[in-house]
PDB file of C-alpha atoms in Angstrom:
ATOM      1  CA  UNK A   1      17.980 -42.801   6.208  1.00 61.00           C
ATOM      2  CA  UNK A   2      21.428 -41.954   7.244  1.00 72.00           C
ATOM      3  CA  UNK A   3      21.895 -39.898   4.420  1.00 77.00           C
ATOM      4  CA  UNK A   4      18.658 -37.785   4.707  1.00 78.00           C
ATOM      5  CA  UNK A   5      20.197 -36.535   7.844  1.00 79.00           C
ATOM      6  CA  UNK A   6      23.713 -35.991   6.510  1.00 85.00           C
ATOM      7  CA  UNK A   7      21.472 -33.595   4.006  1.00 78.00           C
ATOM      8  CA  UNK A   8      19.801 -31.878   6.520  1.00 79.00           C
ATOM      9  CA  UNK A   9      23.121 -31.455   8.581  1.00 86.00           C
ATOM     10  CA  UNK A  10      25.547 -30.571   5.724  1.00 90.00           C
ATOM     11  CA  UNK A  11      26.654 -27.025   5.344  1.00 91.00           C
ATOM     12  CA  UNK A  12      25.152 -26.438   1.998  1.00 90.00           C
ATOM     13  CA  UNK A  13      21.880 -27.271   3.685  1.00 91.00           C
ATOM     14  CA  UNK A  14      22.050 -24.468   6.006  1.00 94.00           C
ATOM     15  CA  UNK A  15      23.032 -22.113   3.473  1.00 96.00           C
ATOM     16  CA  UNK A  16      20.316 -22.323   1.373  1.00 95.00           C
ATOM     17  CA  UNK A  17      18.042 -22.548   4.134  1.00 95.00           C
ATOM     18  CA  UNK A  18      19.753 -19.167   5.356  1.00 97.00           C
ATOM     19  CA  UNK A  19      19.478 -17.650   1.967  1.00 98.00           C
ATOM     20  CA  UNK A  20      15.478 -19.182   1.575  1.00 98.00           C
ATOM     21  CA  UNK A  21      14.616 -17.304   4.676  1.00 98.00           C
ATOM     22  CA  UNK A  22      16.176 -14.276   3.935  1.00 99.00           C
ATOM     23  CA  UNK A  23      14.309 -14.224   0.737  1.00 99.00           C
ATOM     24  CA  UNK A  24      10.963 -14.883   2.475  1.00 99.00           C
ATOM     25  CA  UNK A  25      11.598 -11.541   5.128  1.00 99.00           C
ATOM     26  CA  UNK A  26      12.643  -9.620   2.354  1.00 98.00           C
ATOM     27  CA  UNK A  27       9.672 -10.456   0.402  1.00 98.00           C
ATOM     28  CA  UNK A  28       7.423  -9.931   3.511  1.00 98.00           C
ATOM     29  CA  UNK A  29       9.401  -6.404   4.203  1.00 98.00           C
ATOM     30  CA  UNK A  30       8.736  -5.533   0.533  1.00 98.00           C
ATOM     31  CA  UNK A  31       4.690  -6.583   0.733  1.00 98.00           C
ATOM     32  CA  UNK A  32       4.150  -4.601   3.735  1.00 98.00           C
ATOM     33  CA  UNK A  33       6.047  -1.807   2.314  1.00 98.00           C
ATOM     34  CA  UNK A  34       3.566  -2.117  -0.628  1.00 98.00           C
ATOM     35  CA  UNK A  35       0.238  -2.521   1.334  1.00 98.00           C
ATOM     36  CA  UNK A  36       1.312   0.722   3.311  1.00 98.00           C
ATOM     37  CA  UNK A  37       1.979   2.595  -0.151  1.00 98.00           C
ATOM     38  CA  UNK A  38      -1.116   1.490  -1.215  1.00 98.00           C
ATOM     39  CA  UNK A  39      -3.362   2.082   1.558  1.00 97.00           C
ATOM     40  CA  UNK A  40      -2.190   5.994   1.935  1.00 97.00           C
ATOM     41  CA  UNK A  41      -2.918   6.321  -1.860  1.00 97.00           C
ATOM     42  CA  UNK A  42      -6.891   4.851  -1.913  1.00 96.00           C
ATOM     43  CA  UNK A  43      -7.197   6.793   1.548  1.00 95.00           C
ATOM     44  CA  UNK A  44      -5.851   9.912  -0.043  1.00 94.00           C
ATOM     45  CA  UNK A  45      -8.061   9.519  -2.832  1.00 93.00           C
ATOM     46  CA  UNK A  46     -11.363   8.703  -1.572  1.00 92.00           C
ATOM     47  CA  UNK A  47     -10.810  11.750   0.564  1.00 89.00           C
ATOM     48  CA  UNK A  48     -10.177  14.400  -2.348  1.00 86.00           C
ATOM     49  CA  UNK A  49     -13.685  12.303  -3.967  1.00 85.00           C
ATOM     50  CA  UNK A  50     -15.281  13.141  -0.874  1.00 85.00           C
ATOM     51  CA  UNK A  51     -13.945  16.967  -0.610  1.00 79.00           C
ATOM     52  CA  UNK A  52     -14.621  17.399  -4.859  1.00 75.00           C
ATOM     53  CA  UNK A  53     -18.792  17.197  -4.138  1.00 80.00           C
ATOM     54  CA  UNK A  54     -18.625  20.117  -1.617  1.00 80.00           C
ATOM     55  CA  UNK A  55     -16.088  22.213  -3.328  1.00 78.00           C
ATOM     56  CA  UNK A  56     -18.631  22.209  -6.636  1.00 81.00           C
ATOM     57  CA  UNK A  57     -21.659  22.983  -4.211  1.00 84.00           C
ATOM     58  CA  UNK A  58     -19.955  25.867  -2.617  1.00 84.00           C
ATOM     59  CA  UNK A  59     -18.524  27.341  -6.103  1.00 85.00           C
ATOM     60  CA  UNK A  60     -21.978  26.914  -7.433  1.00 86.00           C
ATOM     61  CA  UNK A  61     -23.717  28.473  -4.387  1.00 86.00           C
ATOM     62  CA  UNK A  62     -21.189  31.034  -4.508  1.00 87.00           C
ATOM     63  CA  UNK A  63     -21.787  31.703  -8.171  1.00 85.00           C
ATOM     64  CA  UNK A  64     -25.648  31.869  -7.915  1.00 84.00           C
ATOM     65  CA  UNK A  65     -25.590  34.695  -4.937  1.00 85.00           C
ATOM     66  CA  UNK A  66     -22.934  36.877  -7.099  1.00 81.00           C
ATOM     67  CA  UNK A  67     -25.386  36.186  -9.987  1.00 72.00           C
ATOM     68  CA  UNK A  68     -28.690  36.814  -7.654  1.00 71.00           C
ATOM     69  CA  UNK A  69     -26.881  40.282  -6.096  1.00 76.00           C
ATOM     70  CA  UNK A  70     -26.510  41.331  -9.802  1.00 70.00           C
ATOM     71  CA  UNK A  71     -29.602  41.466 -10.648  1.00 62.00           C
TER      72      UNK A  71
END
């Protein structure tokens, strides 16, 4: 018993501990970082797949009244 709390009081101890939890915010830091990246790229997709249908409507609209004026 005595020397479970020698462990948890010894200086190696607390520098591992210090180095675990710096791992674990780094990690955190990075995942959030990640999510972020992520988010911005599906957001900036699915708005160029929305904006694609009405570009091809108005090009073919476009094309068919040139086409209909022609004739």
């Amino acid at each position: 018993m005595n020397s479970t709390t020698n462990f948890f009081k010894s200086i190696r101890f607390r520098i591992a501990l210090v180095f675990v939890l710096l791992m674990i915010i780094a990690l955190e830091l990075l995942g959030a970082f990640f999510v972020r990246q992520i988010e911005r790229q599906n957001l900036t997709t699915f708005q160029q797949q929305i904006a694609l249908p009405k570009y091809v409507t108005d090009q073919i609209t476009t094309a068919l009244k040139k086409k209909d004026s022609n004739e």
